[in-house]
Amino acid sequence: MDVNLETEKLVKKPVHPSQLSPNQTLNHNVRHSLLSCSISTTTVLSILLQPFQWLQMLSSQLNPSFVLGIFLVHGLSQGFSGSYFKVVSDYYWKDVQKVQPSVVQLFVGLYYIPWIIKPAWGLLTDLFPVGGYQRRPYFILAGALGTVSATVVALGGSMAVVVALGNLIGVTAAVAIASVTIDACIARNSIEIRSLAPDLQTLCGFCSSVGSLVGYSTSGFFVHHLGAQEALGLLAVPQALLIVLGFLFYETKSTIHSEKKAVHGKVGVAMRGMQETIGRPQVWKPTLYIYLSLALSISTHEGQFYWYTDPKAGPAFSQEFVGIVHALGALASVAGVLIYHKVLKDYPFRKLLFLAQLLYAASGMLDLIFMLRWNLILGIPDYLFVVMEECVSSTVGKIRWMPMVVLSTQLCPIGIEGTFFALLMCIDSLGSLSSKWGGGIVLHIFHVTRTDFTYLWSVVLIRNMLRIGTLALVFLVPNAVQSDNLLPLDVLTKNSTQSIDDES
């Protein structure tokens, strides 16, 4: 009997709310509401803390100064500077130097020269340490070059086109050198901890997109209030921070002082390793696809920019609105990064790139609709339609780009990862150069000038057809998961082993 009473006290049956008194019902509802609020608050807090926990995870497995380097290089030097530079330099060539759009596209193509010679920067960072350090001195070099070039353009007053172009190329060279240096570290960490390869590219893409958001959103404001030439001087600030990064970046100092003969031997090993690796079908096929997908999508940017800002033929967008449109596109590219990271990073390369290229071709049709002003027939104002178009294009573009970069990191052998990744990015830059110059030639053929945009829609249509045609080349991409080893083990580690043998 006593046992039953104890059991009845310990195990009580749940009471239905209808059996409670009014006061008990009120207390029950209050407790239930407080519990629900507590759960909701915990869920929201957990979601808000996820990015910080993710960064903490990366910092714990990698060095915090390396994560800082990604923020400064991909976020400020590439993201902010690249987007700010794009808008301000467009206005500089249009309003200050008064150059035709087809010629500007040829000039913009020259910006890619420092990126095309990225293997040279890669060889320097991999094989020619300064004071025992491989990476830190090159951050300082990049920062100094970019700071001086941006300052000269801003304070140089009226200058010849060649001088201005040379200094603007100097700014892009600074970004390229810093990019090669941090990408060498990213490639090495992606090889050593393959499970983090998509996470590292997600971090790079996120920093780049946020930096672009800030750069685009402020570019129109500074052009309007300072003028295009003076606004270029602000590019000196993020470049100067690269000098600071060079002193803060953690790197083990090498105590080995290689003689000239040993250095030449290392260069020979690196060149042979690059030649052997690029000759593998697992490497040259996807590399060829990446190049062709970039080159065949000819750029029409300068023609569209001149049309956007033309007061007669185009919608006559203001400087501030152009910056805002690009800023919203950068914000949309953050969404593209998140979509890739949350949904697409486990998809096979071939399937994902086919889907991304298909969406890329479809998004290009929005430009054609805008050029023909069909948006007005549909009752959509210009300002609203161009924002929609920019957001869709930026999101799709980022989804298309992310797996290409992850694929490139997975093709790099250990020992020459910086040089080889720079070679792959050089091929990408050649694709972008081909896109710019190809677009400039087509703009010239169709006689698209500063004031004549009659056949601009035809150029955009040709570009879209080429994007669709690229779908036939996706078979060149491996049908492998993004975390798989794409290189045979002997190729992956051969150059690392040869480097050790050479030093011993």
Coordinates of C-alpha atoms in Angstrom, one line a residue:
M1 CA 0.0 0.0 0.0
D2 CA 2.8 2.4 0.9
V3 CA 4.6 1.5 -2.3
N4 CA 1.6 2.4 -4.4
L5 CA 1.2 5.7 -2.7
E6 CA 4.9 6.6 -3.3
T7 CA 4.5 5.5 -7.0
E8 CA 1.4 7.6 -7.3
K9 CA 3.3 10.7 -6.0
L10 CA 6.3 10.2 -8.2
V11 CA 4.4 9.4 -11.5
K12 CA 1.5 11.8 -11.9
K13 CA -0.8 11.7 -14.9
P14 CA -0.8 14.9 -17.0
V15 CA -3.8 17.1 -16.2
H16 CA -5.9 18.4 -19.1
P17 CA -6.3 22.3 -19.1
S18 CA -10.1 21.9 -18.9
Q19 CA -9.6 20.3 -15.5
L20 CA -7.7 23.3 -14.1
S21 CA -9.1 26.2 -12.1
P22 CA -9.1 29.7 -13.7
N23 CA -6.0 30.6 -11.8
Q24 CA -4.3 27.4 -12.6
T25 CA -5.3 27.8 -16.3
L26 CA -3.7 31.3 -16.4
N27 CA -0.5 30.0 -14.8
H28 CA -0.4 27.2 -17.3
N29 CA -0.8 29.5 -20.3
V30 CA 1.8 31.9 -19.0
R31 CA 4.3 29.0 -18.5
H32 CA 3.5 27.7 -22.0
S33 CA 4.0 31.1 -23.5
L34 CA 7.3 31.7 -21.7
L35 CA 8.5 28.2 -22.8
S36 CA 7.6 29.0 -26.4
C37 CA 9.3 32.4 -26.3
S38 CA 12.4 30.8 -24.8
I39 CA 12.6 28.2 -27.5
S40 CA 12.1 30.8 -30.3
T41 CA 14.8 33.1 -28.7
T42 CA 17.2 30.1 -28.5
T43 CA 16.5 29.2 -32.2
V44 CA 17.1 32.8 -33.4
L45 CA 20.2 33.1 -31.3
S46 CA 21.5 29.8 -32.6
I47 CA 21.0 31.0 -36.2
L48 CA 22.7 34.3 -35.5
L49 CA 25.7 32.6 -33.8
Q50 CA 26.2 30.1 -36.7
P51 CA 28.5 32.4 -38.8
F52 CA 30.6 33.2 -35.7
Q53 CA 30.9 29.6 -34.7
W54 CA 31.8 28.7 -38.3
L55 CA 34.6 31.4 -38.3
Q56 CA 35.7 30.1 -34.9
M57 CA 35.9 26.6 -36.3
L58 CA 38.0 27.8 -39.3
S59 CA 40.3 29.8 -37.0
S60 CA 40.8 26.8 -34.7
Q61 CA 41.8 24.5 -37.5
L62 CA 43.7 27.3 -39.4
N63 CA 45.8 30.2 -38.2
P64 CA 43.7 33.3 -37.3
S65 CA 46.1 35.6 -39.2
F66 CA 45.3 33.5 -42.3
V67 CA 41.6 34.1 -41.8
L68 CA 42.4 37.8 -41.4
G69 CA 44.4 37.7 -44.6
I70 CA 41.3 36.4 -46.5
F71 CA 39.2 39.2 -45.1
L72 CA 41.8 41.9 -46.1
V73 CA 42.7 40.4 -49.5
H74 CA 39.4 39.0 -50.8
G75 CA 37.2 41.4 -48.8
L76 CA 39.0 44.8 -49.1
S77 CA 41.6 44.5 -51.8
Q78 CA 39.6 42.4 -54.3
G79 CA 36.0 42.9 -53.2
F80 CA 35.9 46.6 -52.2
S81 CA 38.7 47.8 -54.5
G82 CA 37.5 45.8 -57.4
S83 CA 33.9 47.0 -57.3
Y84 CA 34.8 50.6 -56.4
F85 CA 37.5 50.6 -59.2
K86 CA 35.0 49.2 -61.7
V87 CA 32.5 52.0 -61.4
V88 CA 34.9 54.9 -60.8
S89 CA 37.2 54.0 -63.6
D90 CA 34.2 53.7 -66.0
Y91 CA 33.3 57.3 -65.2
Y92 CA 36.9 58.3 -65.4
W93 CA 37.2 57.0 -69.0
K94 CA 33.8 58.3 -70.0
D95 CA 33.8 61.8 -68.4
V96 CA 37.5 62.7 -67.9
Q97 CA 39.3 61.0 -70.8
K98 CA 36.2 60.8 -73.1
V99 CA 37.0 57.4 -74.7
Q100 CA 34.7 55.3 -76.9
P101 CA 33.1 52.2 -75.2
S102 CA 34.8 49.7 -77.6
V103 CA 38.2 51.3 -76.8
V104 CA 37.5 51.2 -73.0
Q105 CA 36.8 47.5 -73.3
L106 CA 40.3 47.1 -74.8
F107 CA 41.8 49.1 -72.0
V108 CA 39.9 47.0 -69.4
G109 CA 41.3 43.9 -71.1
L110 CA 44.8 45.3 -70.3
Y111 CA 43.8 45.3 -66.6
Y112 CA 44.0 41.5 -66.8
I113 CA 47.7 41.5 -67.8
P114 CA 48.9 41.3 -64.1
W115 CA 46.5 38.4 -63.6
I116 CA 47.7 36.6 -66.7
I117 CA 51.3 36.6 -65.4
K118 CA 50.1 35.2 -62.0
P119 CA 52.3 32.1 -62.5
A120 CA 55.3 34.4 -62.2
W121 CA 54.0 35.8 -58.9
G122 CA 53.3 32.2 -57.9
L123 CA 56.9 31.2 -58.6
L124 CA 58.2 34.1 -56.6
T125 CA 56.1 33.3 -53.5
D126 CA 56.7 29.6 -53.7
L127 CA 60.4 29.5 -54.5
F128 CA 62.0 32.9 -53.7
P129 CA 61.5 33.8 -50.0
V130 CA 62.7 37.2 -48.8
G131 CA 64.4 37.3 -45.5
G132 CA 63.3 33.7 -44.9
Y133 CA 59.6 34.4 -45.5
Q134 CA 57.6 33.2 -48.5
R135 CA 54.3 35.2 -48.2
R136 CA 54.7 38.2 -45.9
P137 CA 57.1 40.3 -48.2
Y138 CA 54.8 40.0 -51.1
F139 CA 51.8 41.4 -49.2
I140 CA 54.0 44.4 -48.4
L141 CA 55.1 44.7 -52.1
A142 CA 51.5 44.6 -53.3
G143 CA 50.4 47.2 -50.8
A144 CA 53.2 49.6 -51.7
L145 CA 52.6 49.3 -55.4
G146 CA 48.8 49.8 -55.1
T147 CA 49.1 52.7 -52.7
V148 CA 51.6 54.6 -55.0
S149 CA 49.6 53.9 -58.2
A150 CA 46.3 55.0 -56.8
T151 CA 47.8 58.2 -55.3
V152 CA 49.5 59.2 -58.6
V153 CA 46.3 58.8 -60.6
A154 CA 44.3 60.9 -58.1
L155 CA 46.9 63.7 -57.7
G156 CA 48.3 63.7 -61.2
G157 CA 45.9 66.2 -62.7
S158 CA 45.5 66.2 -66.4
M159 CA 47.5 63.2 -67.7
A160 CA 48.0 61.3 -70.9
V161 CA 45.9 58.2 -71.5
V162 CA 49.0 56.0 -71.5
V163 CA 50.1 57.3 -68.1
A164 CA 46.7 56.9 -66.6
L165 CA 46.3 53.4 -68.0
G166 CA 49.7 52.4 -66.7
N167 CA 48.8 53.5 -63.1
L168 CA 45.5 51.8 -63.2
I169 CA 47.2 48.6 -64.3
G170 CA 49.5 49.2 -61.3
V171 CA 46.5 49.1 -59.0
T172 CA 45.3 45.9 -60.6
A173 CA 48.8 44.4 -60.3
A174 CA 48.8 45.1 -56.6
V175 CA 45.5 43.2 -56.2
A176 CA 46.8 40.4 -58.3
I177 CA 50.0 39.9 -56.3
A178 CA 48.1 39.9 -53.0
S179 CA 45.6 37.5 -54.5
V180 CA 48.3 35.1 -55.6
T181 CA 49.9 35.2 -52.2
I182 CA 46.8 34.4 -50.2
D183 CA 45.5 31.9 -52.8
A184 CA 48.7 29.9 -52.4
C185 CA 47.9 29.6 -48.7
I186 CA 44.3 28.7 -49.5
A187 CA 45.3 26.1 -52.0
R188 CA 47.8 24.5 -49.5
N189 CA 45.1 24.4 -46.8
S190 CA 42.5 23.0 -49.2
I191 CA 44.9 20.2 -50.1
E192 CA 45.9 19.4 -46.5
I193 CA 42.3 19.6 -45.1
R194 CA 40.1 18.7 -48.1
S195 CA 36.9 18.9 -46.1
L196 CA 37.5 22.6 -45.7
A197 CA 38.0 23.4 -49.4
P198 CA 34.3 24.4 -50.0
D199 CA 34.3 26.3 -46.7
L200 CA 37.4 28.3 -47.6
Q201 CA 35.9 29.3 -51.0
T202 CA 32.7 30.2 -49.2
L203 CA 34.6 32.5 -46.9
C204 CA 36.4 34.0 -49.9
G205 CA 33.2 34.5 -51.8
F206 CA 31.4 35.9 -48.8
C207 CA 34.2 38.4 -48.1
S208 CA 34.4 39.4 -51.7
S209 CA 30.6 39.9 -52.0
V210 CA 30.4 42.0 -48.8
G211 CA 33.4 44.1 -49.9
S212 CA 31.7 44.5 -53.3
L213 CA 28.5 45.6 -51.6
V214 CA 30.4 48.4 -49.8
G215 CA 32.4 49.4 -52.8
Y216 CA 29.5 49.6 -55.2
S217 CA 27.2 51.4 -52.7
T218 CA 29.8 54.2 -52.0
S219 CA 31.3 54.5 -55.5
G220 CA 28.5 56.7 -57.0
F221 CA 28.5 59.0 -54.0
F222 CA 32.3 59.7 -54.2
V223 CA 32.2 60.1 -58.0
H224 CA 29.4 62.7 -57.6
H225 CA 31.0 64.7 -54.8
L226 CA 34.7 64.3 -55.5
G227 CA 34.9 63.6 -59.3
A228 CA 36.0 60.4 -60.9
Q229 CA 39.7 61.1 -60.9
E230 CA 39.9 62.3 -57.2
A231 CA 37.7 59.4 -56.1
L232 CA 40.3 56.9 -57.5
G233 CA 42.6 58.1 -54.7
L234 CA 40.5 56.3 -52.1
L235 CA 41.9 53.0 -53.5
A236 CA 45.1 53.8 -51.7
V237 CA 43.5 52.9 -48.3
P238 CA 42.8 49.2 -48.8
Q239 CA 46.1 48.8 -50.5
A240 CA 47.9 50.3 -47.6
L241 CA 46.3 47.8 -45.3
L242 CA 48.0 45.0 -47.2
I243 CA 51.3 46.4 -45.9
V244 CA 49.9 46.0 -42.3
L245 CA 48.9 42.5 -43.2
G246 CA 52.5 41.7 -44.3
F247 CA 53.7 42.5 -40.7
L248 CA 50.8 40.6 -39.0
F249 CA 50.6 37.5 -41.1
Y250 CA 51.9 34.4 -39.2
E251 CA 54.5 32.5 -41.1
T252 CA 57.4 30.3 -40.0
K253 CA 60.7 31.8 -40.9
S254 CA 62.9 29.4 -43.0
T255 CA 66.5 29.0 -41.9
I256 CA 67.6 27.5 -45.2
H257 CA 69.5 29.8 -47.4
S258 CA 69.4 28.3 -50.9
E259 CA 72.2 29.0 -53.3
K260 CA 71.5 30.2 -56.8
K261 CA 72.0 26.7 -58.3
A262 CA 69.5 25.2 -55.8
V263 CA 67.0 27.8 -56.6
H264 CA 67.3 27.2 -60.3
G265 CA 66.8 23.5 -59.6
K266 CA 63.6 24.2 -57.7
V267 CA 62.4 26.3 -60.6
G268 CA 63.1 23.4 -62.9
V269 CA 61.3 21.0 -60.7
A270 CA 58.3 23.4 -60.5
M271 CA 58.2 23.9 -64.3
R272 CA 58.4 20.1 -64.9
G273 CA 55.7 19.5 -62.3
M274 CA 53.4 22.1 -63.9
Q275 CA 54.0 20.7 -67.4
E276 CA 53.3 17.1 -66.3
T277 CA 50.2 18.0 -64.3
I278 CA 48.6 20.2 -66.9
G279 CA 49.1 17.5 -69.4
R280 CA 46.8 15.1 -67.5
P281 CA 43.3 14.7 -68.9
Q282 CA 42.0 15.2 -65.3
V283 CA 43.4 18.7 -65.4
W284 CA 43.4 20.1 -68.9
K285 CA 39.8 19.1 -69.7
P286 CA 38.2 21.1 -66.8
T287 CA 40.7 23.9 -67.3
L288 CA 39.7 24.1 -71.0
Y289 CA 36.0 24.3 -70.0
I290 CA 36.6 27.1 -67.5
Y291 CA 38.5 29.1 -70.1
L292 CA 35.9 28.6 -72.8
S293 CA 33.0 29.3 -70.5
L294 CA 34.5 32.7 -69.7
A295 CA 35.8 33.6 -73.1
L296 CA 32.7 32.7 -75.1
S297 CA 30.5 34.9 -72.9
I298 CA 31.7 38.1 -74.5
S299 CA 31.5 41.2 -72.4
T300 CA 29.1 44.0 -73.3
H301 CA 29.5 45.9 -70.1
E302 CA 30.9 49.2 -71.4
G303 CA 28.3 49.4 -74.2
Q304 CA 25.5 48.9 -71.6
F305 CA 27.1 51.3 -69.1
Y306 CA 27.2 54.1 -71.7
W307 CA 23.6 53.3 -72.6
Y308 CA 22.5 53.3 -69.0
T309 CA 23.9 56.8 -68.4
D310 CA 22.9 58.3 -71.7
P311 CA 20.3 61.1 -71.3
K312 CA 18.7 60.6 -74.7
A313 CA 18.9 57.0 -75.9
G314 CA 19.0 55.3 -72.5
P315 CA 17.3 55.5 -69.1
A316 CA 19.8 58.1 -67.9
F317 CA 20.6 56.6 -64.6
S318 CA 22.4 58.9 -62.1
Q319 CA 25.9 58.2 -60.7
E320 CA 24.4 57.3 -57.3
F321 CA 21.8 55.0 -58.8
V322 CA 24.4 53.1 -60.8
G323 CA 26.4 52.5 -57.6
I324 CA 23.2 51.4 -55.8
V325 CA 22.3 48.9 -58.5
H326 CA 25.7 47.3 -58.4
A327 CA 25.6 47.3 -54.6
L328 CA 22.3 45.4 -54.6
G329 CA 23.9 43.0 -57.1
A330 CA 26.7 42.5 -54.6
L331 CA 24.2 41.8 -51.9
A332 CA 22.5 39.3 -54.2
S333 CA 25.9 37.6 -54.8
V334 CA 26.1 37.0 -51.0
A335 CA 22.9 35.1 -51.4
G336 CA 24.6 33.2 -54.2
V337 CA 27.4 32.3 -51.8
L338 CA 25.0 31.1 -49.1
I339 CA 22.9 29.1 -51.6
Y340 CA 26.1 27.4 -52.8
H341 CA 27.3 26.7 -49.2
K342 CA 24.0 25.5 -47.9
V343 CA 22.6 23.6 -50.8
L344 CA 25.0 23.0 -53.7
K345 CA 28.5 22.3 -52.3
D346 CA 27.9 18.5 -52.2
Y347 CA 26.6 18.3 -55.8
P348 CA 28.9 16.7 -58.5
F349 CA 30.9 19.3 -60.5
R350 CA 29.4 18.4 -63.9
K351 CA 25.8 18.5 -62.8
L352 CA 26.3 21.8 -60.8
L353 CA 28.1 23.6 -63.6
F354 CA 25.6 22.5 -66.2
L355 CA 22.7 23.9 -64.1
A356 CA 24.7 27.1 -63.4
Q357 CA 25.5 27.7 -67.0
L358 CA 21.9 27.1 -68.0
L359 CA 20.8 29.7 -65.5
Y360 CA 23.5 32.0 -66.6
A361 CA 22.3 31.9 -70.2
A362 CA 18.7 32.4 -69.1
S363 CA 19.6 35.4 -66.9
G364 CA 21.3 37.1 -69.9
M365 CA 18.0 37.3 -71.6
L366 CA 16.9 39.9 -69.1
D367 CA 19.5 42.3 -70.5
L368 CA 18.0 41.8 -74.0
I369 CA 14.5 42.5 -72.6
F370 CA 15.8 45.7 -71.1
M371 CA 17.7 46.8 -74.3
L372 CA 14.5 46.4 -76.3
R373 CA 12.4 48.2 -73.6
W374 CA 10.0 45.3 -73.3
N375 CA 9.9 45.9 -69.6
L376 CA 7.9 49.1 -70.2
I377 CA 5.4 47.1 -72.3
L378 CA 5.0 44.8 -69.3
G379 CA 4.5 47.8 -67.0
I380 CA 7.8 47.4 -65.1
P381 CA 9.7 50.7 -64.6
D382 CA 13.4 50.9 -65.7
Y383 CA 14.7 51.4 -62.2
L384 CA 12.9 48.4 -60.9
F385 CA 13.7 46.1 -63.8
V386 CA 17.4 46.9 -63.8
V387 CA 17.6 46.1 -60.0
M388 CA 15.8 42.8 -60.7
E389 CA 18.2 42.0 -63.6
E390 CA 21.3 42.8 -61.6
C391 CA 20.2 40.8 -58.6
V392 CA 19.4 37.7 -60.7
S393 CA 22.6 38.0 -62.7
S394 CA 24.8 38.4 -59.6
T395 CA 23.3 35.5 -57.8
V396 CA 23.6 33.2 -60.7
G397 CA 27.1 34.4 -61.6
K398 CA 28.3 33.7 -58.1
I399 CA 26.7 30.2 -58.1
R400 CA 28.5 29.6 -61.4
W401 CA 31.9 30.9 -60.2
M402 CA 32.2 29.1 -56.8
P403 CA 32.4 25.5 -58.1
M404 CA 35.0 26.6 -60.7
V405 CA 37.3 28.0 -58.0
V406 CA 36.8 24.9 -55.8
L407 CA 37.6 22.7 -58.9
S408 CA 40.8 24.7 -59.5
T409 CA 42.0 24.2 -55.9
Q410 CA 41.4 20.5 -56.2
L411 CA 43.7 20.3 -59.3
C412 CA 46.8 21.7 -57.5
P413 CA 49.6 19.3 -56.6
I414 CA 51.4 19.8 -53.3
G415 CA 54.8 21.6 -53.4
I416 CA 53.9 23.9 -56.3
E417 CA 50.3 24.6 -55.2
G418 CA 50.8 28.4 -55.3
T419 CA 52.4 28.4 -58.7
F420 CA 49.9 25.9 -60.2
F421 CA 46.8 27.6 -58.8
A422 CA 48.2 30.9 -60.1
L423 CA 48.5 29.2 -63.5
L424 CA 44.9 28.1 -63.4
M425 CA 43.8 31.6 -62.4
C426 CA 46.0 33.0 -65.2
I427 CA 44.0 30.8 -67.6
D428 CA 40.8 32.2 -66.1
S429 CA 42.1 35.7 -66.6
L430 CA 42.9 34.9 -70.2
G431 CA 39.3 33.9 -70.5
S432 CA 38.1 37.2 -69.1
L433 CA 40.6 39.1 -71.3
S434 CA 39.2 37.2 -74.4
S435 CA 35.7 38.1 -73.2
K436 CA 36.5 41.8 -72.9
W437 CA 38.4 42.1 -76.2
G438 CA 35.9 39.9 -78.0
G439 CA 33.1 42.1 -76.7
G440 CA 35.0 45.2 -77.7
I441 CA 35.5 43.9 -81.2
V442 CA 31.8 43.0 -81.6
L443 CA 30.8 46.5 -80.2
H444 CA 33.1 48.1 -82.8
I445 CA 31.7 45.9 -85.7
F446 CA 28.1 46.9 -84.8
H447 CA 29.2 50.5 -84.4
V448 CA 28.2 51.0 -80.8
T449 CA 29.7 54.3 -79.8
R450 CA 29.2 57.0 -77.1
T451 CA 26.0 58.2 -78.7
D452 CA 24.9 55.4 -81.1
F453 CA 23.3 52.4 -79.5
T454 CA 21.1 51.2 -82.4
Y455 CA 22.5 47.7 -82.6
L456 CA 23.5 47.2 -78.9
W457 CA 20.7 44.7 -78.6
S458 CA 22.2 42.6 -81.4
V459 CA 25.5 42.4 -79.4
V460 CA 23.7 41.3 -76.3
L461 CA 21.8 38.6 -78.3
I462 CA 25.0 37.2 -79.8
R463 CA 26.5 37.1 -76.2
N464 CA 23.4 35.1 -75.0
M465 CA 23.6 32.6 -77.9
L466 CA 27.3 31.9 -77.0
R467 CA 26.3 31.3 -73.4
I468 CA 23.8 28.7 -74.5
G469 CA 26.4 27.1 -76.8
T470 CA 28.8 26.6 -73.9
L471 CA 26.4 24.0 -72.4
A472 CA 27.7 21.5 -75.1
L473 CA 31.2 21.7 -73.4
V474 CA 30.2 20.6 -69.9
F475 CA 31.3 17.0 -70.7
L476 CA 34.9 18.3 -70.1
V477 CA 34.2 18.7 -66.4
P478 CA 34.7 15.6 -64.1
N479 CA 31.6 14.0 -62.7
A480 CA 33.1 13.9 -59.2
V481 CA 31.9 15.2 -55.9
Q482 CA 33.6 18.5 -54.9
S483 CA 35.5 16.9 -51.9
D484 CA 37.0 14.0 -54.1
N485 CA 40.6 13.8 -55.0
L486 CA 40.8 14.6 -58.7
L487 CA 44.5 13.9 -59.1
P488 CA 46.3 10.5 -58.7
L489 CA 48.2 10.3 -55.5
D490 CA 51.6 10.1 -57.2
V491 CA 50.9 13.4 -59.1
L492 CA 49.4 15.0 -56.0
T493 CA 52.5 14.5 -53.8
K494 CA 55.3 14.1 -56.4
N495 CA 56.4 17.7 -56.4
S496 CA 56.4 17.9 -52.6
T497 CA 58.7 14.8 -52.5
Q498 CA 61.0 16.2 -55.1
S499 CA 61.4 19.5 -53.2
I500 CA 62.4 17.6 -50.1
D501 CA 64.9 15.5 -52.0
D502 CA 66.4 18.6 -53.6
E503 CA 66.8 20.3 -50.2
S504 CA 68.4 17.3 -48.7

